Amino acid sequence: ESGSGSSWLAATLAAHPRVCLVLFEPIDNSSLTSAADHASRLQWLELLWSPPPVTSPPAQWANWRRRLVAASRFGQVPLIRDSLERCAADSRAFGLKARLSRLLTHAQAVTGLRELLARKRVRVLRLERKNRIKQALAEYRRLYAGLGHFKASAVAASASSSSSAAASSSSAAAASAKVATTAVRVDLKRFRQSVAAVERSHRLASK
């Protein structure tokens, strides 16, 4: 669900040296909902959860990253590439941030996802924010004020092209802090739309 703290949790998990986590909702383009689109999502997940053995040479890991980037057809490709570049060759856990309740509406895709999760022994963490008003405010900041985590991450990713990894991490933290503390003047009509979006998200997640 939007505004549930998933970006913060994903960033925290990704900071572990043996966790390879794609932060930027790599399969969540809500405008692509055909059966073929869902099949592409499942293929991407299959590839993510089929990394090379830990003892594989660096070239094999690089090839795995390239294949994942090439299969990323739902947007956020530069940010996905940046996430994968941080994945160490001795990573033990592989994951992503996703809002599957909005996307896998096709019955066959749901069955395929269930089978894939079982076969790869994937653990799913589902987040739900009880305070709907705070969740709606987070949604408002993302949709109408341009202050979501994606914006902060994009700033940090842009900075990483001309700075070291340590400086990039510092830029990401600074950008996230700025987003979190920026005051927002709220338009009530749009805020009501954000509340409606949150309610819709809760209904979809409960199905």
PDB file of C-alpha atoms in Angstrom:
ATOM      1  CA  GLU A   1       0.000   0.000   0.000  1.00  0.00           C
ATOM      2  CA  SER A   2       1.115   3.559  -0.668  1.00  0.00           C
ATOM      3  CA  GLY A   3       2.384   5.526   2.329  1.00  0.00           C
ATOM      4  CA  SER A   4       2.812   2.433   4.515  1.00  0.00           C
ATOM      5  CA  GLY A   5       6.537   2.838   5.195  1.00  0.00           C
ATOM      6  CA  SER A   6       7.633   0.312   2.586  1.00  0.00           C
ATOM      7  CA  SER A   7      10.279   2.607   1.076  1.00  0.00           C
ATOM      8  CA  TRP A   8      11.900   3.094   4.473  1.00  0.00           C
ATOM      9  CA  LEU A   9      11.797  -0.647   5.212  1.00  0.00           C
ATOM     10  CA  ALA A  10      13.219  -1.528   1.790  1.00  0.00           C
ATOM     11  CA  ALA A  11      16.075   0.952   2.172  1.00  0.00           C
ATOM     12  CA  THR A  12      16.848  -0.423   5.630  1.00  0.00           C
ATOM     13  CA  LEU A  13      16.961  -4.022   4.374  1.00  0.00           C
ATOM     14  CA  ALA A  14      19.038  -3.034   1.337  1.00  0.00           C
ATOM     15  CA  ALA A  15      21.685  -1.562   3.635  1.00  0.00           C
ATOM     16  CA  HIS A  16      22.623  -5.084   4.776  1.00  0.00           C
ATOM     17  CA  PRO A  17      25.745  -6.202   2.862  1.00  0.00           C
ATOM     18  CA  ARG A  18      24.262  -9.592   1.974  1.00  0.00           C
ATOM     19  CA  VAL A  19      20.837  -8.387   0.851  1.00  0.00           C
ATOM     20  CA  CYS A  20      20.194  -7.595  -2.807  1.00  0.00           C
ATOM     21  CA  LEU A  21      16.969  -5.595  -2.898  1.00  0.00           C
ATOM     22  CA  VAL A  22      15.531  -3.642  -5.831  1.00  0.00           C
ATOM     23  CA  LEU A  23      14.061  -0.574  -4.168  1.00  0.00           C
ATOM     24  CA  PHE A  24      12.005   1.068  -6.862  1.00  0.00           C
ATOM     25  CA  GLU A  25       8.889  -1.030  -7.507  1.00  0.00           C
ATOM     26  CA  PRO A  26      10.348  -2.548 -10.691  1.00  0.00           C
ATOM     27  CA  ILE A  27       7.139  -4.322 -11.809  1.00  0.00           C
ATOM     28  CA  ASP A  28       4.502  -1.843 -10.641  1.00  0.00           C
ATOM     29  CA  ASN A  29       3.472   0.152 -13.715  1.00  0.00           C
ATOM     30  CA  SER A  30      -0.302   0.183 -13.179  1.00  0.00           C
ATOM     31  CA  SER A  31      -1.019   1.103 -16.825  1.00  0.00           C
ATOM     32  CA  LEU A  32       0.324  -2.257 -18.071  1.00  0.00           C
ATOM     33  CA  THR A  33      -2.280  -4.829 -17.054  1.00  0.00           C
ATOM     34  CA  SER A  34      -2.634  -7.273 -19.948  1.00  0.00           C
ATOM     35  CA  ALA A  35      -2.002 -11.008 -19.573  1.00  0.00           C
ATOM     36  CA  ALA A  36       1.271 -10.534 -21.477  1.00  0.00           C
ATOM     37  CA  ASP A  37       2.311  -7.760 -19.073  1.00  0.00           C
ATOM     38  CA  HIS A  38       1.667 -10.009 -16.085  1.00  0.00           C
ATOM     39  CA  ALA A  39       3.633 -12.804 -17.751  1.00  0.00           C
ATOM     40  CA  SER A  40       6.554 -10.394 -18.154  1.00  0.00           C
ATOM     41  CA  ARG A  41       6.336  -9.558 -14.451  1.00  0.00           C
ATOM     42  CA  LEU A  42       6.521 -13.225 -13.512  1.00  0.00           C
ATOM     43  CA  GLN A  43       9.487 -13.737 -15.838  1.00  0.00           C
ATOM     44  CA  TRP A  44      11.278 -10.802 -14.213  1.00  0.00           C
ATOM     45  CA  LEU A  45      10.638 -12.221 -10.741  1.00  0.00           C
ATOM     46  CA  GLU A  46      11.835 -15.662 -11.856  1.00  0.00           C
ATOM     47  CA  LEU A  47      15.089 -14.081 -13.014  1.00  0.00           C
ATOM     48  CA  LEU A  48      15.514 -12.036  -9.825  1.00  0.00           C
ATOM     49  CA  TRP A  49      15.101 -15.133  -7.677  1.00  0.00           C
ATOM     50  CA  SER A  50      17.460 -17.218  -9.837  1.00  0.00           C
ATOM     51  CA  PRO A  51      20.808 -15.529  -9.129  1.00  0.00           C
ATOM     52  CA  PRO A  52      24.149 -17.192  -9.932  1.00  0.00           C
ATOM     53  CA  PRO A  53      25.728 -19.420  -7.286  1.00  0.00           C
ATOM     54  CA  VAL A  54      27.766 -17.503  -4.721  1.00  0.00           C
ATOM     55  CA  THR A  55      30.985 -19.007  -6.112  1.00  0.00           C
ATOM     56  CA  SER A  56      30.276 -17.747  -9.648  1.00  0.00           C
ATOM     57  CA  PRO A  57      32.838 -15.467 -11.343  1.00  0.00           C
ATOM     58  CA  PRO A  58      32.119 -11.708 -11.487  1.00  0.00           C
ATOM     59  CA  ALA A  59      31.259 -11.933 -15.193  1.00  0.00           C
ATOM     60  CA  GLN A  60      28.348 -14.265 -14.435  1.00  0.00           C
ATOM     61  CA  TRP A  61      26.967 -11.837 -11.845  1.00  0.00           C
ATOM     62  CA  ALA A  62      27.350  -8.961 -14.281  1.00  0.00           C
ATOM     63  CA  ASN A  63      25.428 -10.921 -16.896  1.00  0.00           C
ATOM     64  CA  TRP A  64      22.635 -11.622 -14.392  1.00  0.00           C
ATOM     65  CA  ARG A  65      22.357  -7.893 -13.646  1.00  0.00           C
ATOM     66  CA  ARG A  66      22.286  -7.030 -17.347  1.00  0.00           C
ATOM     67  CA  ARG A  67      19.498  -9.548 -17.995  1.00  0.00           C
ATOM     68  CA  LEU A  68      17.408  -8.089 -15.172  1.00  0.00           C
ATOM     69  CA  VAL A  69      17.854  -4.554 -16.477  1.00  0.00           C
ATOM     70  CA  ALA A  70      17.020  -5.694 -20.019  1.00  0.00           C
ATOM     71  CA  ALA A  71      13.840  -7.378 -18.724  1.00  0.00           C
ATOM     72  CA  SER A  72      12.771  -4.221 -16.830  1.00  0.00           C
ATOM     73  CA  ARG A  73      10.044  -2.861 -19.090  1.00  0.00           C
ATOM     74  CA  PHE A  74       7.800  -1.194 -16.497  1.00  0.00           C
ATOM     75  CA  GLY A  75       9.814   1.975 -15.829  1.00  0.00           C
ATOM     76  CA  GLN A  76      12.388   3.210 -13.310  1.00  0.00           C
ATOM     77  CA  VAL A  77      15.212   1.509 -15.253  1.00  0.00           C
ATOM     78  CA  PRO A  78      18.050   3.854 -14.105  1.00  0.00           C
ATOM     79  CA  LEU A  79      17.024   3.377 -10.472  1.00  0.00           C
ATOM     80  CA  ILE A  80      16.719  -0.390 -10.914  1.00  0.00           C
ATOM     81  CA  ARG A  81      20.187  -0.483 -12.451  1.00  0.00           C
ATOM     82  CA  ASP A  82      21.517   1.546  -9.519  1.00  0.00           C
ATOM     83  CA  SER A  83      19.979  -0.922  -7.029  1.00  0.00           C
ATOM     84  CA  LEU A  84      21.486  -3.927  -8.800  1.00  0.00           C
ATOM     85  CA  GLU A  85      24.939  -2.339  -8.934  1.00  0.00           C
ATOM     86  CA  ARG A  86      24.927  -2.342  -5.131  1.00  0.00           C
ATOM     87  CA  CYS A  87      24.276  -6.094  -4.952  1.00  0.00           C
ATOM     88  CA  ALA A  88      27.365  -7.966  -3.777  1.00  0.00           C
ATOM     89  CA  ALA A  89      28.414 -11.304  -5.257  1.00  0.00           C
ATOM     90  CA  ASP A  90      27.992 -12.929  -1.836  1.00  0.00           C
ATOM     91  CA  SER A  91      24.360 -11.757  -1.436  1.00  0.00           C
ATOM     92  CA  ARG A  92      22.157 -14.330   0.288  1.00  0.00           C
ATOM     93  CA  ALA A  93      18.716 -12.717   0.005  1.00  0.00           C
ATOM     94  CA  PHE A  94      17.087 -11.231  -3.104  1.00  0.00           C
ATOM     95  CA  GLY A  95      13.933  -9.168  -3.125  1.00  0.00           C
ATOM     96  CA  LEU A  96      11.998  -6.140  -4.288  1.00  0.00           C
ATOM     97  CA  LYS A  97       9.391  -3.585  -3.252  1.00  0.00           C
ATOM     98  CA  ALA A  98       6.053  -4.140  -4.961  1.00  0.00           C
ATOM     99  CA  ARG A  99       2.319  -3.440  -4.707  1.00  0.00           C
ATOM    100  CA  LEU A 100       1.041  -6.680  -6.164  1.00  0.00           C
ATOM    101  CA  SER A 101      -2.566  -6.086  -5.098  1.00  0.00           C
ATOM    102  CA  ARG A 102      -2.859  -3.352  -7.755  1.00  0.00           C
ATOM    103  CA  LEU A 103      -1.334  -5.367 -10.543  1.00  0.00           C
ATOM    104  CA  LEU A 104      -1.924  -9.087 -10.530  1.00  0.00           C
ATOM    105  CA  THR A 105      -5.623  -8.920 -11.306  1.00  0.00           C
ATOM    106  CA  HIS A 106      -5.387 -11.651 -13.934  1.00  0.00           C
ATOM    107  CA  ALA A 107      -6.377 -15.045 -12.471  1.00  0.00           C
ATOM    108  CA  GLN A 108      -3.700 -16.974 -14.354  1.00  0.00           C
ATOM    109  CA  ALA A 109      -1.023 -14.520 -13.209  1.00  0.00           C
ATOM    110  CA  VAL A 110      -2.133 -14.865  -9.588  1.00  0.00           C
ATOM    111  CA  THR A 111      -1.809 -18.641  -9.865  1.00  0.00           C
ATOM    112  CA  GLY A 112       1.600 -18.271 -11.491  1.00  0.00           C
ATOM    113  CA  LEU A 113       2.764 -15.911  -8.745  1.00  0.00           C
ATOM    114  CA  ARG A 114       1.570 -18.264  -6.018  1.00  0.00           C
ATOM    115  CA  GLU A 115       3.452 -21.166  -7.605  1.00  0.00           C
ATOM    116  CA  LEU A 116       6.585 -19.077  -8.111  1.00  0.00           C
ATOM    117  CA  LEU A 117       6.600 -17.882  -4.494  1.00  0.00           C
ATOM    118  CA  ALA A 118       6.260 -21.461  -3.264  1.00  0.00           C
ATOM    119  CA  ARG A 119       8.892 -22.873  -5.623  1.00  0.00           C
ATOM    120  CA  LYS A 120      11.463 -20.203  -4.750  1.00  0.00           C
ATOM    121  CA  ARG A 121      10.481 -20.271  -1.049  1.00  0.00           C
ATOM    122  CA  VAL A 122       9.895 -16.521  -1.028  1.00  0.00           C
ATOM    123  CA  ARG A 123       8.805 -14.752   2.134  1.00  0.00           C
ATOM    124  CA  VAL A 124       6.353 -11.862   1.686  1.00  0.00           C
ATOM    125  CA  LEU A 125       6.231  -8.916   4.092  1.00  0.00           C
ATOM    126  CA  ARG A 126       2.926  -7.084   3.869  1.00  0.00           C
ATOM    127  CA  LEU A 127       2.741  -3.616   5.385  1.00  0.00           C
ATOM    128  CA  GLU A 128      -0.442  -1.852   6.435  1.00  0.00           C
ATOM    129  CA  ARG A 129      -0.658   1.603   7.966  1.00  0.00           C
ATOM    130  CA  LYS A 130      -3.402   1.931  10.558  1.00  0.00           C
ATOM    131  CA  ASN A 131      -3.503   5.730  10.581  1.00  0.00           C
ATOM    132  CA  ARG A 132      -5.349   6.435   7.327  1.00  0.00           C
ATOM    133  CA  ILE A 133      -4.984  10.234   7.656  1.00  0.00           C
ATOM    134  CA  LYS A 134      -1.181  10.049   7.845  1.00  0.00           C
ATOM    135  CA  GLN A 135      -1.206   7.552   5.001  1.00  0.00           C
ATOM    136  CA  ALA A 136      -3.361   9.892   2.900  1.00  0.00           C
ATOM    137  CA  LEU A 137      -0.999  12.770   3.666  1.00  0.00           C
ATOM    138  CA  ALA A 138       1.957  10.666   2.493  1.00  0.00           C
ATOM    139  CA  GLU A 139       0.000   9.871  -0.678  1.00  0.00           C
ATOM    140  CA  TYR A 140      -0.756  13.588  -1.168  1.00  0.00           C
ATOM    141  CA  ARG A 141       2.906  14.508  -0.780  1.00  0.00           C
ATOM    142  CA  ARG A 142       3.819  11.879  -3.371  1.00  0.00           C
ATOM    143  CA  LEU A 143       1.116  12.667  -5.947  1.00  0.00           C
ATOM    144  CA  TYR A 144       0.703  16.429  -5.697  1.00  0.00           C
ATOM    145  CA  ALA A 145       3.720  17.879  -3.891  1.00  0.00           C
ATOM    146  CA  GLY A 146       6.432  15.836  -5.617  1.00  0.00           C
ATOM    147  CA  LEU A 147       7.916  14.802  -2.284  1.00  0.00           C
ATOM    148  CA  GLY A 148       7.854  11.007  -2.488  1.00  0.00           C
ATOM    149  CA  HIS A 149      10.798   8.667  -1.982  1.00  0.00           C
ATOM    150  CA  PHE A 150      11.168   8.228  -5.737  1.00  0.00           C
ATOM    151  CA  LYS A 151      12.128  11.892  -6.057  1.00  0.00           C
ATOM    152  CA  ALA A 152      14.727  11.615  -3.300  1.00  0.00           C
ATOM    153  CA  SER A 153      16.110   8.426  -4.808  1.00  0.00           C
ATOM    154  CA  ALA A 154      16.295   9.961  -8.274  1.00  0.00           C
ATOM    155  CA  VAL A 155      18.294  12.890  -6.890  1.00  0.00           C
ATOM    156  CA  ALA A 156      20.685  10.506  -5.171  1.00  0.00           C
ATOM    157  CA  ALA A 157      21.012   8.304  -8.270  1.00  0.00           C
ATOM    158  CA  SER A 158      21.828  11.349 -10.360  1.00  0.00           C
ATOM    159  CA  ALA A 159      24.474  12.391  -7.864  1.00  0.00           C
ATOM    160  CA  SER A 160      26.042   8.926  -7.906  1.00  0.00           C
ATOM    161  CA  SER A 161      27.144   9.336 -11.513  1.00  0.00           C
ATOM    162  CA  SER A 162      29.707  11.926 -10.418  1.00  0.00           C
ATOM    163  CA  SER A 163      30.543  10.881  -6.845  1.00  0.00           C
ATOM    164  CA  SER A 164      31.790   7.943  -4.824  1.00  0.00           C
ATOM    165  CA  ALA A 165      29.535   5.264  -3.297  1.00  0.00           C
ATOM    166  CA  ALA A 166      29.963   6.793   0.156  1.00  0.00           C
ATOM    167  CA  ALA A 167      29.042  10.232  -1.129  1.00  0.00           C
ATOM    168  CA  SER A 168      26.063   8.751  -2.947  1.00  0.00           C
ATOM    169  CA  SER A 169      24.770   7.170   0.258  1.00  0.00           C
ATOM    170  CA  SER A 170      25.182  10.503   2.004  1.00  0.00           C
ATOM    171  CA  SER A 171      23.261  12.243  -0.793  1.00  0.00           C
ATOM    172  CA  ALA A 172      20.430   9.698  -0.531  1.00  0.00           C
ATOM    173  CA  ALA A 173      20.148  10.211   3.212  1.00  0.00           C
ATOM    174  CA  ALA A 174      20.193  13.995   2.854  1.00  0.00           C
ATOM    175  CA  ALA A 175      17.582  13.932   0.083  1.00  0.00           C
ATOM    176  CA  SER A 176      15.287  11.647   2.085  1.00  0.00           C
ATOM    177  CA  ALA A 177      15.645  13.870   5.159  1.00  0.00           C
ATOM    178  CA  LYS A 178      14.760  16.947   3.116  1.00  0.00           C
ATOM    179  CA  VAL A 179      11.658  15.228   1.711  1.00  0.00           C
ATOM    180  CA  ALA A 180      10.569  14.103   5.175  1.00  0.00           C
ATOM    181  CA  THR A 181      10.851  17.585   6.733  1.00  0.00           C
ATOM    182  CA  THR A 182       9.515  19.784   3.942  1.00  0.00           C
ATOM    183  CA  ALA A 183       6.294  21.613   4.885  1.00  0.00           C
ATOM    184  CA  VAL A 184       3.381  21.204   2.476  1.00  0.00           C
ATOM    185  CA  ARG A 185       0.366  23.465   1.888  1.00  0.00           C
ATOM    186  CA  VAL A 186      -2.551  21.067   1.437  1.00  0.00           C
ATOM    187  CA  ASP A 187      -5.319  21.557  -1.123  1.00  0.00           C
ATOM    188  CA  LEU A 188      -8.415  20.012   0.499  1.00  0.00           C
ATOM    189  CA  LYS A 189      -9.967  18.809  -2.765  1.00  0.00           C
ATOM    190  CA  ARG A 190      -6.813  16.947  -3.718  1.00  0.00           C
ATOM    191  CA  PHE A 191      -6.398  15.662  -0.176  1.00  0.00           C
ATOM    192  CA  ARG A 192      -9.868  14.118  -0.393  1.00  0.00           C
ATOM    193  CA  GLN A 193      -8.709  12.422  -3.601  1.00  0.00           C
ATOM    194  CA  SER A 194      -5.700  11.084  -1.709  1.00  0.00           C
ATOM    195  CA  VAL A 195      -7.979   9.721   1.023  1.00  0.00           C
ATOM    196  CA  ALA A 196     -10.056   7.982  -1.659  1.00  0.00           C
ATOM    197  CA  ALA A 197      -6.880   6.496  -3.165  1.00  0.00           C
ATOM    198  CA  VAL A 198      -5.853   5.150   0.238  1.00  0.00           C
ATOM    199  CA  GLU A 199      -9.271   3.604   0.807  1.00  0.00           C
ATOM    200  CA  ARG A 200      -9.078   1.967  -2.615  1.00  0.00           C
ATOM    201  CA  SER A 201      -5.628   0.615  -1.774  1.00  0.00           C
ATOM    202  CA  HIS A 202      -6.947  -0.928   1.448  1.00  0.00           C
ATOM    203  CA  ARG A 203      -9.852  -2.559  -0.402  1.00  0.00           C
ATOM    204  CA  LEU A 204      -7.536  -4.063  -3.027  1.00  0.00           C
ATOM    205  CA  ALA A 205      -5.074  -5.286  -0.407  1.00  0.00           C
ATOM    206  CA  SER A 206      -7.850  -7.067   1.490  1.00  0.00           C
ATOM    207  CA  LYS A 207      -8.912  -9.141  -1.514  1.00  0.00           C
TER     208      LYS A 207
END
